[in-house]
PDB file of C-alpha atoms in Angstrom:
ATOM      1  CA  MET A   1      16.614  -1.180   5.200  1.00 45.00           C
ATOM      2  CA  ASN A   2      17.097  -4.947   5.363  1.00 53.00           C
ATOM      3  CA  ASN A   3      14.708  -7.720   5.735  1.00 72.00           C
ATOM      4  CA  ILE A   4      14.978  -7.579   9.396  1.00 75.00           C
ATOM      5  CA  ASN A   5      13.821  -3.929   9.547  1.00 76.00           C
ATOM      6  CA  PHE A   6      11.122  -4.882   7.074  1.00 78.00           C
ATOM      7  CA  ILE A   7       9.813  -7.539   9.530  1.00 78.00           C
ATOM      8  CA  LYS A   8      10.129  -5.032  12.301  1.00 80.00           C
ATOM      9  CA  TYR A   9       8.135  -2.545  10.386  1.00 81.00           C
ATOM     10  CA  LEU A  10       5.387  -5.179   9.805  1.00 80.00           C
ATOM     11  CA  GLN A  11       5.391  -5.894  13.409  1.00 80.00           C
ATOM     12  CA  LYS A  12       5.064  -2.101  14.333  1.00 82.00           C
ATOM     13  CA  LEU A  13       1.966  -2.133  11.888  1.00 81.00           C
ATOM     14  CA  THR A  14       0.485  -4.779  13.866  1.00 75.00           C
ATOM     15  CA  ASN A  15       0.175  -2.780  16.932  1.00 78.00           C
ATOM     16  CA  ASP A  16      -0.130   0.677  15.372  1.00 82.00           C
ATOM     17  CA  ARG A  17      -1.667   1.185  11.837  1.00 80.00           C
ATOM     18  CA  PHE A  18      -0.069   4.557  11.422  1.00 81.00           C
ATOM     19  CA  ALA A  19       3.458   3.237  12.441  1.00 80.00           C
ATOM     20  CA  LEU A  20       4.955   3.719   8.974  1.00 83.00           C
ATOM     21  CA  ILE A  21       3.985   7.651   8.839  1.00 83.00           C
ATOM     22  CA  CYS A  22       7.293   8.561  10.567  1.00 81.00           C
ATOM     23  CA  LEU A  23       9.488   6.661   7.806  1.00 85.00           C
ATOM     24  CA  ALA A  24      11.752   8.906   5.889  1.00 86.00           C
ATOM     25  CA  HIS A  25      10.719   8.640   2.009  1.00 85.00           C
ATOM     26  CA  ASN A  26      13.819   6.511   1.224  1.00 84.00           C
ATOM     27  CA  GLU A  27      12.901   4.109   3.895  1.00 86.00           C
ATOM     28  CA  TYR A  28       9.409   3.975   2.734  1.00 86.00           C
ATOM     29  CA  ARG A  29      10.216   3.521  -0.755  1.00 84.00           C
ATOM     30  CA  THR A  30      12.394   0.635   0.393  1.00 82.00           C
ATOM     31  CA  PHE A  31       9.516  -1.033   2.337  1.00 85.00           C
ATOM     32  CA  HIS A  32       7.252  -0.594  -0.441  1.00 84.00           C
ATOM     33  CA  ALA A  33       9.695  -2.207  -2.782  1.00 83.00           C
ATOM     34  CA  LEU A  34      10.276  -5.191  -0.311  1.00 83.00           C
ATOM     35  CA  LEU A  35       6.632  -5.762   0.055  1.00 84.00           C
ATOM     36  CA  LEU A  36       5.934  -5.714  -3.701  1.00 83.00           C
ATOM     37  CA  ALA A  37       8.793  -8.136  -4.242  1.00 81.00           C
ATOM     38  CA  THR A  38       7.060 -10.516  -1.957  1.00 80.00           C
ATOM     39  CA  PHE A  39       4.056 -10.495  -4.271  1.00 76.00           C
ATOM     40  CA  THR A  40       5.745 -10.150  -7.648  1.00 70.00           C
ATOM     41  CA  GLY A  41       8.865 -12.421  -7.358  1.00 67.00           C
ATOM     42  CA  LEU A  42      11.016  -9.411  -8.579  1.00 63.00           C
ATOM     43  CA  ASP A  43      14.227  -8.431  -6.787  1.00 64.00           C
ATOM     44  CA  SER A  44      13.454  -5.735  -4.328  1.00 61.00           C
ATOM     45  CA  GLN A  45      16.820  -4.001  -5.489  1.00 65.00           C
ATOM     46  CA  GLN A  46      15.387  -3.712  -8.916  1.00 61.00           C
ATOM     47  CA  ILE A  47      12.193  -2.109  -7.802  1.00 63.00           C
ATOM     48  CA  ILE A  48      14.148   0.224  -5.536  1.00 59.00           C
ATOM     49  CA  HIS A  49      16.392   1.557  -7.990  1.00 56.00           C
ATOM     50  CA  THR A  50      14.206   2.004 -11.027  1.00 58.00           C
ATOM     51  CA  SER A  51      14.587   5.433 -12.571  1.00 42.00           C
ATOM     52  CA  ASN A  52      10.819   5.718 -12.583  1.00 48.00           C
ATOM     53  CA  PRO A  53       9.360   3.799  -9.640  1.00 54.00           C
ATOM     54  CA  THR A  54       5.810   2.217 -10.084  1.00 65.00           C
ATOM     55  CA  THR A  55       3.111   4.880  -9.660  1.00 84.00           C
ATOM     56  CA  ASP A  56       0.528   1.950  -9.484  1.00 87.00           C
ATOM     57  CA  TRP A  57      -1.467   1.445  -6.448  1.00 92.00           C
ATOM     58  CA  TYR A  58      -1.971  -1.825  -4.553  1.00 91.00           C
ATOM     59  CA  LEU A  59      -4.995  -2.935  -2.494  1.00 94.00           C
ATOM     60  CA  LEU A  60      -3.821  -5.891  -0.339  1.00 93.00           C
ATOM     61  CA  GLY A  61      -6.627  -8.062   1.132  1.00 93.00           C
ATOM     62  CA  THR A  62      -8.066 -11.533   0.752  1.00 92.00           C
ATOM     63  CA  ASP A  63     -10.697 -12.899  -1.490  1.00 90.00           C
ATOM     64  CA  GLY A  64     -13.350 -13.395   1.097  1.00 90.00           C
ATOM     65  CA  CYS A  65     -12.839 -10.166   3.064  1.00 93.00           C
ATOM     66  CA  HIS A  66     -16.041  -7.961   2.758  1.00 95.00           C
ATOM     67  CA  LEU A  67     -13.846  -4.734   3.777  1.00 96.00           C
ATOM     68  CA  CYS A  68     -11.665  -5.571   0.894  1.00 95.00           C
ATOM     69  CA  HIS A  69     -14.472  -5.658  -1.563  1.00 96.00           C
ATOM     70  CA  THR A  70     -15.989  -2.567  -0.001  1.00 96.00           C
ATOM     71  CA  SER A  71     -12.559  -0.665  -0.286  1.00 96.00           C
ATOM     72  CA  HIS A  72     -12.267  -1.817  -3.962  1.00 96.00           C
ATOM     73  CA  ALA A  73     -15.776  -0.287  -4.627  1.00 96.00           C
ATOM     74  CA  LEU A  74     -14.462   2.958  -2.999  1.00 96.00           C
ATOM     75  CA  LEU A  75     -11.403   2.863  -5.319  1.00 96.00           C
ATOM     76  CA  THR A  76     -13.731   2.668  -8.205  1.00 95.00           C
ATOM     77  CA  GLN A  77     -15.765   5.560  -7.183  1.00 94.00           C
ATOM     78  CA  ALA A  78     -12.665   7.606  -6.912  1.00 94.00           C
ATOM     79  CA  ARG A  79     -11.716   6.609 -10.504  1.00 93.00           C
ATOM     80  CA  ALA A  80     -15.058   7.728 -11.664  1.00 94.00           C
ATOM     81  CA  ILE A  81     -14.279  11.196  -9.979  1.00 90.00           C
ATOM     82  CA  HIS A  82     -10.576  11.290 -11.127  1.00 91.00           C
ATOM     83  CA  PRO A  83     -10.276   9.175 -14.371  1.00 90.00           C
ATOM     84  CA  ARG A  84      -6.373   9.794 -14.420  1.00 89.00           C
ATOM     85  CA  MET A  85      -5.983   7.871 -10.938  1.00 91.00           C
ATOM     86  CA  PRO A  86      -3.224   5.255 -11.112  1.00 92.00           C
ATOM     87  CA  ALA A  87      -4.056   1.772 -11.710  1.00 91.00           C
ATOM     88  CA  VAL A  88      -4.938  -0.370  -8.735  1.00 92.00           C
ATOM     89  CA  HIS A  89      -3.938  -3.878  -8.317  1.00 90.00           C
ATOM     90  CA  VAL A  90      -5.477  -6.283  -6.207  1.00 91.00           C
ATOM     91  CA  LEU A  91      -3.090  -8.459  -4.224  1.00 89.00           C
ATOM     92  CA  ASP A  92      -4.087 -11.509  -2.195  1.00 91.00           C
ATOM     93  CA  LEU A  93      -2.455 -11.815   1.206  1.00 89.00           C
ATOM     94  CA  ALA A  94      -3.290 -15.366   1.513  1.00 86.00           C
ATOM     95  CA  ASP A  95      -0.305 -15.935  -1.093  1.00 79.00           C
ATOM     96  CA  SER A  96       2.046 -14.999   1.897  1.00 80.00           C
ATOM     97  CA  GLU A  97       1.824 -16.835   5.173  1.00 82.00           C
ATOM     98  CA  GLU A  98       4.319 -14.506   6.849  1.00 79.00           C
ATOM     99  CA  LEU A  99       2.392 -11.225   5.524  1.00 83.00           C
ATOM    100  CA  ILE A 100      -1.075 -12.513   6.523  1.00 85.00           C
ATOM    101  CA  ASP A 101       0.386 -13.272  10.040  1.00 84.00           C
ATOM    102  CA  HIS A 102       1.435  -9.684  10.229  1.00 82.00           C
ATOM    103  CA  LEU A 103      -1.107  -7.693   8.233  1.00 85.00           C
ATOM    104  CA  GLY A 104      -4.079  -9.965   8.413  1.00 87.00           C
ATOM    105  CA  THR A 105      -6.011  -7.812  10.928  1.00 88.00           C
ATOM    106  CA  LEU A 106      -5.088  -4.695   9.316  1.00 88.00           C
ATOM    107  CA  ILE A 107      -6.625  -5.275   5.936  1.00 93.00           C
ATOM    108  CA  PRO A 108      -7.696  -4.047   3.457  1.00 95.00           C
ATOM    109  CA  ILE A 109      -4.379  -1.989   2.940  1.00 93.00           C
ATOM    110  CA  LEU A 110      -3.917   0.508   0.152  1.00 94.00           C
ATOM    111  CA  LEU A 111      -0.346   0.691  -0.784  1.00 92.00           C
ATOM    112  CA  THR A 112       0.759   3.664  -3.012  1.00 91.00           C
ATOM    113  CA  PRO A 113       4.161   4.908  -3.875  1.00 88.00           C
ATOM    114  CA  THR A 114       3.969   7.558  -0.963  1.00 86.00           C
ATOM    115  CA  ARG A 115       1.628   6.079   1.659  1.00 88.00           C
ATOM    116  CA  LEU A 116       0.181   2.808   3.257  1.00 89.00           C
ATOM    117  CA  LEU A 117      -3.353   3.189   4.434  1.00 90.00           C
ATOM    118  CA  CYS A 118      -4.780   0.449   6.639  1.00 90.00           C
ATOM    119  CA  TYR A 119      -8.402   0.210   6.926  1.00 90.00           C
ATOM    120  CA  PRO A 120     -10.619   2.102   7.698  1.00 91.00           C
ATOM    121  CA  PHE A 121     -10.065   4.705   4.989  1.00 91.00           C
ATOM    122  CA  GLY A 122     -12.804   6.592   2.869  1.00 92.00           C
ATOM    123  CA  ILE A 123     -13.111   8.370  -0.532  1.00 93.00           C
ATOM    124  CA  MET A 124     -11.666  11.397   0.863  1.00 92.00           C
ATOM    125  CA  ASP A 125      -8.510   9.674   2.061  1.00 91.00           C
ATOM    126  CA  ILE A 126      -8.058   7.945  -1.263  1.00 93.00           C
ATOM    127  CA  VAL A 127      -8.825  11.301  -3.186  1.00 91.00           C
ATOM    128  CA  HIS A 128      -6.098  13.000  -0.970  1.00 89.00           C
ATOM    129  CA  LEU A 129      -3.564  10.488  -2.024  1.00 89.00           C
ATOM    130  CA  LEU A 130      -3.817  11.328  -5.706  1.00 87.00           C
ATOM    131  CA  PRO A 131      -1.019  13.272  -7.437  1.00 77.00           C
ATOM    132  CA  ASN A 132      -2.065  16.849  -8.094  1.00 71.00           C
ATOM    133  CA  ASN A 133      -5.521  16.231  -6.069  1.00 61.00           C
ATOM    134  CA  HIS A 134      -6.915  19.472  -7.233  1.00 47.00           C
ATOM    135  CA  HIS A 135     -10.684  19.269  -7.747  1.00 46.00           C
ATOM    136  CA  ARG A 136     -11.167  19.653 -11.580  1.00 43.00           C
TER     137      ARG A 136
END
C-alpha cells in the first residue's frame, strides 16, 4: 500500500466508518503503520517490518472532544476489568491537518494492531478486541 492508497482509505472512512474491515491483514498492518508514522515521525517501513509490531493501542481524538474523554473513561474501565490490557496512548488529531480533515468527524477512533473502531463503541467492543478475551 502506498500513500495514495492510504489517502483513499482515509476518504473511504469519511463515508463509511466500517470501510477498513474489508482490508487483508497485511493491508491493515500497512495502514496502521502509516497512520502511526504520521504521529510518531518514524518511518512507516520501520513500523511495518518490525518483527514484533506494537501491541499498544491508540485513541485518536482532539483535546476538547467530550466523546474522546468518554471513550478514554471506557478504556480505563476496560483496564480495571482486564489489567493485562495493552497500553493505550492518546494521539491528538489536531497535530495533523490532513488527518483532521479526513477523520475529524469520526473521532474518537480506537486504533489497535488488528482493528480500527470509530465512535460509537462501548465497553464490550473494547473487551472483544483484547487478545485472549476470555472472561477470567
